[in-house]
Structures are given as C-alpha cells and as structure tokens.
PDB file of C-alpha atoms and ligand atoms in Angstrom:
ATOM      1  CA  MET A1455     139.246 136.979 189.367  1.00  0.00           C
ATOM      2  CA  VAL A1456     137.705 139.775 187.305  1.00  0.00           C
ATOM      3  CA  GLU A1457     140.291 142.128 188.797  1.00  0.00           C
ATOM      4  CA  ASP A1458     143.099 139.793 187.666  1.00  0.00           C
ATOM      5  CA  SER A1459     141.690 139.711 184.146  1.00  0.00           C
ATOM      6  CA  LEU A1460     141.316 143.488 184.173  1.00  0.00           C
ATOM      7  CA  GLN A1461     144.876 144.036 185.365  1.00  0.00           C
ATOM      8  CA  ALA A1462     146.110 141.639 182.656  1.00  0.00           C
ATOM      9  CA  LEU A1463     144.181 143.616 180.062  1.00  0.00           C
ATOM     10  CA  LEU A1464     145.540 146.936 181.374  1.00  0.00           C
ATOM     11  CA  ALA A1465     149.056 145.472 181.120  1.00  0.00           C
ATOM     12  CA  GLU A1466     148.330 144.455 177.537  1.00  0.00           C
ATOM     13  CA  ILE A1467     147.070 147.976 176.775  1.00  0.00           C
ATOM     14  CA  SER A1468     150.210 149.515 178.263  1.00  0.00           C
ATOM     15  CA  GLY A1469     152.173 147.719 175.541  1.00  0.00           C
ATOM     16  CA  CYS A1470     149.772 148.650 172.726  1.00  0.00           C
ATOM     17  CA  ARG A1471     151.388 149.939 169.538  1.00  0.00           C
ATOM     18  CA  LEU A1472     148.336 149.666 167.300  1.00  0.00           C
ATOM     19  CA  CYS A1473     148.521 153.238 165.999  1.00  0.00           C
ATOM     20  CA  ALA A1474     152.102 154.022 167.056  1.00  0.00           C
ATOM     21  CA  ALA A1475     152.967 155.221 163.553  1.00  0.00           C
ATOM     22  CA  HIS A1476     150.532 158.126 164.004  1.00  0.00           C
ATOM     23  CA  LEU A1477     151.629 159.234 167.487  1.00  0.00           C
ATOM     24  CA  PRO A1478     154.257 162.000 167.459  1.00  0.00           C
ATOM     25  CA  LEU A1479     155.371 161.276 171.036  1.00  0.00           C
ATOM     26  CA  GLY A1480     154.894 157.529 170.772  1.00  0.00           C
ATOM     27  CA  PRO A1481     152.438 155.329 172.667  1.00  0.00           C
ATOM     28  CA  ARG A1482     151.763 156.052 176.321  1.00  0.00           C
ATOM     29  CA  PRO A1483     148.272 154.853 177.189  1.00  0.00           C
ATOM     30  CA  VAL A1484     146.730 156.756 180.100  1.00  0.00           C
ATOM     31  CA  LEU A1485     143.726 155.126 181.734  1.00  0.00           C
ATOM     32  CA  ARG A1486     142.755 153.956 185.200  1.00  0.00           C
ATOM     33  CA  ALA A1487     140.331 151.264 186.253  1.00  0.00           C
ATOM     34  CA  SER A1488     139.553 148.684 188.879  1.00  0.00           C
ATOM     35  CA  ALA A1489     136.804 146.089 188.737  1.00  0.00           C
ATOM     36  CA  THR A1490     135.013 147.667 191.709  1.00  0.00           C
ATOM     37  CA  ALA A1491     134.570 151.113 190.041  1.00  0.00           C
ATOM     38  CA  ARG A1492     130.964 152.290 189.759  1.00  0.00           C
ATOM     39  CA  VAL A1493     131.508 155.523 187.831  1.00  0.00           C
ATOM     40  CA  MET A1494     133.372 155.829 184.543  1.00  0.00           C
ATOM     41  CA  LEU A1495     134.638 159.066 183.012  1.00  0.00           C
ATOM     42  CA  VAL A1496     135.145 158.960 179.253  1.00  0.00           C
ATOM     43  CA  GLY A1497     137.110 161.942 178.001  1.00  0.00           C
ATOM     44  CA  GLN A1498     138.916 162.779 174.793  1.00  0.00           C
ATOM     45  CA  ALA A1499     142.646 161.973 174.777  1.00  0.00           C
ATOM     46  CA  PRO A1500     145.695 162.976 176.815  1.00  0.00           C
ATOM     47  CA  GLY A1501     147.386 166.294 176.086  1.00  0.00           C
ATOM     48  CA  THR A1502     151.161 166.714 176.306  1.00  0.00           C
ATOM     49  CA  LYS A1503     151.091 167.351 180.085  1.00  0.00           C
ATOM     50  CA  VAL A1504     149.126 164.197 180.742  1.00  0.00           C
ATOM     51  CA  HIS A1505     151.384 162.307 178.338  1.00  0.00           C
ATOM     52  CA  LYS A1506     154.349 163.369 180.470  1.00  0.00           C
ATOM     53  CA  SER A1507     152.796 162.786 183.885  1.00  0.00           C
ATOM     54  CA  GLY A1508     150.643 159.760 183.079  1.00  0.00           C
ATOM     55  CA  ILE A1509     147.964 161.306 185.319  1.00  0.00           C
ATOM     56  CA  PRO A1510     144.658 162.107 183.581  1.00  0.00           C
ATOM     57  CA  PHE A1511     142.998 165.463 184.204  1.00  0.00           C
ATOM     58  CA  ASN A1512     145.979 166.688 186.206  1.00  0.00           C
ATOM     59  CA  ASP A1513     145.343 170.233 184.972  1.00  0.00           C
ATOM     60  CA  PRO A1514     142.812 173.119 185.179  1.00  0.00           C
ATOM     61  CA  SER A1515     140.296 171.055 183.173  1.00  0.00           C
ATOM     62  CA  GLY A1516     140.572 168.387 185.849  1.00  0.00           C
ATOM     63  CA  ASP A1517     139.966 170.945 188.601  1.00  0.00           C
ATOM     64  CA  THR A1518     136.759 172.007 186.857  1.00  0.00           C
ATOM     65  CA  LEU A1519     135.692 168.418 186.304  1.00  0.00           C
ATOM     66  CA  ARG A1520     136.278 167.561 189.987  1.00  0.00           C
ATOM     67  CA  ASP A1521     134.191 170.603 190.909  1.00  0.00           C
ATOM     68  CA  TRP A1522     131.366 169.453 188.641  1.00  0.00           C
ATOM     69  CA  LEU A1523     131.538 165.976 190.183  1.00  0.00           C
ATOM     70  CA  GLY A1524     131.715 167.413 193.718  1.00  0.00           C
ATOM     71  CA  ILE A1525     134.733 165.293 194.695  1.00  0.00           C
ATOM     72  CA  ASP A1526     138.299 165.911 195.806  1.00  0.00           C
ATOM     73  CA  SER A1527     141.470 164.682 194.106  1.00  0.00           C
ATOM     74  CA  ALA A1528     141.845 161.654 196.378  1.00  0.00           C
ATOM     75  CA  THR A1529     138.399 160.400 195.400  1.00  0.00           C
ATOM     76  CA  PHE A1530     138.847 161.316 191.747  1.00  0.00           C
ATOM     77  CA  TYR A1531     142.039 159.261 191.522  1.00  0.00           C
ATOM     78  CA  ASP A1532     140.708 156.287 193.479  1.00  0.00           C
ATOM     79  CA  GLU A1533     140.322 153.797 190.652  1.00  0.00           C
ATOM     80  CA  ASN A1534     138.481 151.459 193.008  1.00  0.00           C
ATOM     81  CA  ARG A1535     135.626 153.934 192.712  1.00  0.00           C
ATOM     82  CA  ILE A1536     136.178 155.881 189.499  1.00  0.00           C
ATOM     83  CA  ALA A1537     137.472 154.535 186.188  1.00  0.00           C
ATOM     84  CA  ILE A1538     138.943 157.058 183.763  1.00  0.00           C
ATOM     85  CA  MET A1539     139.120 155.943 180.143  1.00  0.00           C
ATOM     86  CA  PRO A1540     139.556 158.437 177.298  1.00  0.00           C
ATOM     87  CA  MET A1541     138.414 157.836 173.735  1.00  0.00           C
ATOM     88  CA  GLY A1542     142.067 157.672 172.724  1.00  0.00           C
ATOM     89  CA  PHE A1543     144.501 156.431 175.367  1.00  0.00           C
ATOM     90  CA  CYS A1544     147.615 158.133 173.912  1.00  0.00           C
ATOM     91  CA  TYR A1545     148.471 161.729 172.997  1.00  0.00           C
ATOM     92  CA  PRO A1546     147.416 162.073 169.339  1.00  0.00           C
ATOM     93  CA  GLY A1547     149.491 165.127 168.327  1.00  0.00           C
ATOM     94  CA  ARG A1548     148.396 168.527 167.070  1.00  0.00           C
ATOM     95  CA  ASP A1549     146.080 169.434 164.239  1.00  0.00           C
ATOM     96  CA  VAL A1550     146.704 172.080 161.569  1.00  0.00           C
ATOM     97  CA  ARG A1551     145.019 174.779 163.687  1.00  0.00           C
ATOM     98  CA  GLY A1552     147.320 174.166 166.642  1.00  0.00           C
ATOM     99  CA  GLY A1553     144.841 172.326 168.845  1.00  0.00           C
ATOM    100  CA  ASP A1554     145.138 168.688 169.857  1.00  0.00           C
ATOM    101  CA  SER A1555     144.180 166.199 167.174  1.00  0.00           C
ATOM    102  CA  PRO A1556     141.095 164.036 167.668  1.00  0.00           C
ATOM    103  CA  PRO A1557     141.552 160.816 169.623  1.00  0.00           C
ATOM    104  CA  ARG A1558     143.014 158.098 167.409  1.00  0.00           C
ATOM    105  CA  PRO A1559     140.058 156.350 165.775  1.00  0.00           C
ATOM    106  CA  GLU A1560     141.573 152.878 166.279  1.00  0.00           C
ATOM    107  CA  CYS A1561     141.604 153.084 170.051  1.00  0.00           C
ATOM    108  CA  ALA A1562     138.045 152.996 171.394  1.00  0.00           C
ATOM    109  CA  PRO A1563     136.751 150.380 168.918  1.00  0.00           C
ATOM    110  CA  HIS A1564     139.689 148.133 169.745  1.00  0.00           C
ATOM    111  CA  TRP A1565     139.780 148.498 173.531  1.00  0.00           C
ATOM    112  CA  HIS A1566     136.694 150.055 175.117  1.00  0.00           C
ATOM    113  CA  ALA A1567     134.332 147.083 175.035  1.00  0.00           C
ATOM    114  CA  GLN A1568     137.104 144.794 176.328  1.00  0.00           C
ATOM    115  CA  VAL A1569     137.754 147.072 179.303  1.00  0.00           C
ATOM    116  CA  ARG A1570     134.081 147.659 180.068  1.00  0.00           C
ATOM    117  CA  ALA A1571     133.416 143.902 180.001  1.00  0.00           C
ATOM    118  CA  LEU A1572     135.721 143.654 183.024  1.00  0.00           C
ATOM    119  CA  LEU A1573     134.063 146.549 184.865  1.00  0.00           C
ATOM    120  CA  PRO A1574     130.801 144.903 185.927  1.00  0.00           C
ATOM    121  CA  ASN A1575     129.901 147.537 188.522  1.00  0.00           C
ATOM    122  CA  ILE A1576     129.813 150.654 186.353  1.00  0.00           C
ATOM    123  CA  GLU A1577     126.420 152.296 186.812  1.00  0.00           C
ATOM    124  CA  LEU A1578     127.107 155.748 185.411  1.00  0.00           C
ATOM    125  CA  THR A1579     129.318 156.743 182.487  1.00  0.00           C
ATOM    126  CA  VAL A1580     130.024 160.464 182.171  1.00  0.00           C
ATOM    127  CA  LEU A1581     130.511 161.320 178.495  1.00  0.00           C
ATOM    128  CA  ILE A1582     132.859 164.288 178.350  1.00  0.00           C
ATOM    129  CA  GLY A1583     132.782 166.064 175.000  1.00  0.00           C
ATOM    130  CA  ALA A1584     131.814 165.280 171.443  1.00  0.00           C
ATOM    131  CA  TYR A1585     133.899 162.167 170.780  1.00  0.00           C
ATOM    132  CA  ALA A1586     132.667 160.242 173.806  1.00  0.00           C
ATOM    133  CA  GLN A1587     129.087 161.284 173.096  1.00  0.00           C
ATOM    134  CA  ALA A1588     129.305 160.238 169.434  1.00  0.00           C
ATOM    135  CA  TYR A1589     130.764 156.844 170.314  1.00  0.00           C
ATOM    136  CA  TYR A1590     128.450 155.935 173.176  1.00  0.00           C
ATOM    137  CA  LEU A1591     125.198 157.612 172.139  1.00  0.00           C
ATOM    138  CA  GLY A1592     125.474 157.171 168.369  1.00  0.00           C
ATOM    139  CA  PRO A1593     122.252 158.303 166.658  1.00  0.00           C
ATOM    140  CA  ARG A1594     120.706 159.142 170.048  1.00  0.00           C
ATOM    141  CA  ARG A1595     122.954 162.179 170.423  1.00  0.00           C
ATOM    142  CA  GLY A1596     121.996 165.704 169.381  1.00  0.00           C
ATOM    143  CA  ALA A1597     123.380 167.650 166.429  1.00  0.00           C
ATOM    144  CA  SER A1598     125.956 169.333 168.679  1.00  0.00           C
ATOM    145  CA  VAL A1599     127.468 168.961 172.156  1.00  0.00           C
ATOM    146  CA  SER A1600     125.109 171.721 173.337  1.00  0.00           C
ATOM    147  CA  GLU A1601     122.066 169.864 172.101  1.00  0.00           C
ATOM    148  CA  THR A1602     123.244 166.525 173.481  1.00  0.00           C
ATOM    149  CA  VAL A1603     123.981 168.015 176.897  1.00  0.00           C
ATOM    150  CA  ALA A1604     120.639 169.853 176.886  1.00  0.00           C
ATOM    151  CA  ARG A1605     118.944 166.458 176.381  1.00  0.00           C
ATOM    152  CA  TRP A1606     120.854 164.885 179.286  1.00  0.00           C
ATOM    153  CA  ARG A1607     117.743 163.437 180.924  1.00  0.00           C
ATOM    154  CA  GLU A1608     117.212 161.109 177.945  1.00  0.00           C
ATOM    155  CA  TYR A1609     120.430 159.212 178.577  1.00  0.00           C
ATOM    156  CA  LEU A1610     120.065 158.492 182.276  1.00  0.00           C
ATOM    157  CA  PRO A1611     120.658 156.367 184.236  1.00  0.00           C
ATOM    158  CA  ASP A1612     123.525 154.883 182.169  1.00  0.00           C
ATOM    159  CA  PHE A1613     125.041 158.005 180.641  1.00  0.00           C
ATOM    160  CA  LEU A1614     125.354 161.672 181.462  1.00  0.00           C
ATOM    161  CA  PRO A1615     126.883 163.957 178.784  1.00  0.00           C
ATOM    162  CA  THR A1616     128.906 167.061 179.646  1.00  0.00           C
ATOM    163  CA  PRO A1617     130.954 169.566 177.675  1.00  0.00           C
ATOM    164  CA  HIS A1618     134.708 169.334 177.990  1.00  0.00           C
ATOM    165  CA  PRO A1619     135.739 171.118 181.236  1.00  0.00           C
ATOM    166  CA  SER A1620     138.485 173.011 179.424  1.00  0.00           C
ATOM    167  CA  PRO A1621     138.993 176.687 180.371  1.00  0.00           C
ATOM    168  CA  ARG A1622     138.382 177.338 176.659  1.00  0.00           C
ATOM    169  CA  ASN A1623     134.731 176.446 177.267  1.00  0.00           C
ATOM    170  CA  ARG A1624     134.098 179.269 179.750  1.00  0.00           C
ATOM    171  CA  ASN A1625     131.974 181.136 177.219  1.00  0.00           C
ATOM    172  CA  TRP A1626     129.966 178.010 176.501  1.00  0.00           C
ATOM    173  CA  LEU A1627     129.212 177.745 180.207  1.00  0.00           C
ATOM    174  CA  ARG A1628     128.391 181.439 180.549  1.00  0.00           C
ATOM    175  CA  GLN A1629     125.903 181.215 177.716  1.00  0.00           C
ATOM    176  CA  ARG A1630     124.238 178.091 179.119  1.00  0.00           C
ATOM    177  CA  PRO A1631     123.656 178.696 182.849  1.00  0.00           C
ATOM    178  CA  TRP A1632     121.302 175.706 182.924  1.00  0.00           C
ATOM    179  CA  PHE A1633     124.331 173.414 182.782  1.00  0.00           C
ATOM    180  CA  LEU A1634     125.673 174.529 186.182  1.00  0.00           C
ATOM    181  CA  ASP A1635     122.163 175.077 187.584  1.00  0.00           C
ATOM    182  CA  GLU A1636     120.571 171.789 186.532  1.00  0.00           C
ATOM    183  CA  VAL A1637     123.007 169.248 185.128  1.00  0.00           C
ATOM    184  CA  VAL A1638     125.866 169.650 187.599  1.00  0.00           C
ATOM    185  CA  PRO A1639     123.674 169.170 190.731  1.00  0.00           C
ATOM    186  CA  GLU A1640     122.214 166.007 189.188  1.00  0.00           C
ATOM    187  CA  LEU A1641     125.698 164.791 188.272  1.00  0.00           C
ATOM    188  CA  ARG A1642     126.973 165.429 191.815  1.00  0.00           C
ATOM    189  CA  GLN A1643     124.034 163.690 193.396  1.00  0.00           C
ATOM    190  CA  ARG A1644     124.381 160.598 191.217  1.00  0.00           C
ATOM    191  CA  VAL A1645     128.134 160.391 191.668  1.00  0.00           C
ATOM    192  CA  GLN A1646     127.874 160.802 195.459  1.00  0.00           C
ATOM    193  CA  ALA A1647     125.271 158.033 195.600  1.00  0.00           C
ATOM    194  CA  LEU A1648     127.577 155.654 193.740  1.00  0.00           C
ATOM    195  CA  LEU A1649     130.806 156.320 195.650  1.00  0.00           C
TER     196      LEU A1649
HETATM  197  S1  SF4 B  63     146.067 155.359 171.126  1.00  0.00           S
HETATM  198 FE1  SF4 B  63     145.105 153.429 171.732  1.00  0.00          FE
HETATM  199  S2  SF4 B  63     145.282 152.110 169.907  1.00  0.00           S
HETATM  200 FE2  SF4 B  63     146.789 153.773 169.665  1.00  0.00          FE
HETATM  201  S3  SF4 B  63     148.712 152.966 170.557  1.00  0.00           S
HETATM  202 FE3  SF4 B  63     147.637 154.113 172.182  1.00  0.00          FE
HETATM  203  S4  SF4 B  63     146.492 152.495 173.276  1.00  0.00           S
HETATM  204 FE4  SF4 B  63     147.045 151.660 171.252  1.00  0.00          FE
END
C-alpha cells in the first residue's frame, strides 16, 4: 500500500516541470526509492553524466561513496535497501565559474517531505555536502562542511554528514585524516547493520 503510494509519487515526480524554465537540459529527475529502504543518501544534484544515464553516482564520486559505505554497486543500487534522493532531482546547469550550479531551490521543499513520508523505514540519512546538511540540520549545522562533519556524533542516529565524495575533495580528505579514520568506520558499521 505504502509502496503503491510511493510509486505513484515517483511517477508524479518524473513528470515534474516546476522549475523547467531554469534547467538548461530540461527536467530529468533522478532519484531512487522503495518503501522498504532503511538508509537514505541525500546528495546535491545530478551532473551531466547522471542526467544522461539516469543513474546517480555512476562516476568516480560514486566509487568513493560506495567505498565509504563499504558496499558494492549491487547493494548501492538496490532501492529496496538504499534510497538515493538529491537536494535537486534534475541537472541545474553550470555557474559562472564553470562548476555545476546549486540544486534548484524549489525541489527539496516541494518534494522531500512527501517522499520521506512514504519511506517509513529510513533509520539513517547520510547528508552528503553542504546543501543537504543545510536543509536537514538547519541551525544545528556548523559554520562549514568541515565543522559539521567534525561534529558528526551530534546528529546520530538519524543523520550522518559527509563531505561530497568528489575527486576534487582529495585535499580536504588529506588534511582531515580523522574523517577516514573515525567517521567512515562508523558509517560503514551503521550502514551494514541496517542492510
Ligand atoms: S529539479 Fe525538482 S522541482 Fe525542478 S523540475 Fe526537476 S524535479 Fe521538478
């Protein structure tokens, strides 16, 4: 019953055109969920590759994220266990500096609570990057991603913040060995327990 409602909602989202006027490649929502999922990954927004493939984290960032989670691709893409819902479901275009634009601000406020209401088994939400942390932690977050991630214990058991697993963040990781030494083992352990 919940699954039927969820699938109906996902079908509705697939036809969403709420911010179509701002999307250079047009709407193509990319998210995955099933009512039985116990872990949710909240990332930023699809890039052009994901826009084309429709498969989230099908890139080097995804390989790093799967390593952090301690799971293989088959598990990662099993929506019966893991829901993947970015802050913006569609590719938002590029900003003036050549990077991807922020997730469209209309998306999460319009859709996230509706989707989560039909995911009654989520016990851990991994908040990947600044946008997810700002939305879900609000004033509880730190002044930066580094500070928020360093305070990860405060947000358990519901949330666990991480940096974005982009190869561009290699320096961030090198400078903060505690992330791989302390946060990643905890993340793996919690994810394994819920799968
Ligand atoms: S980004 Fe979100 S709100 Fe905008 S068209 Fe895509 S699904 Fe709709």
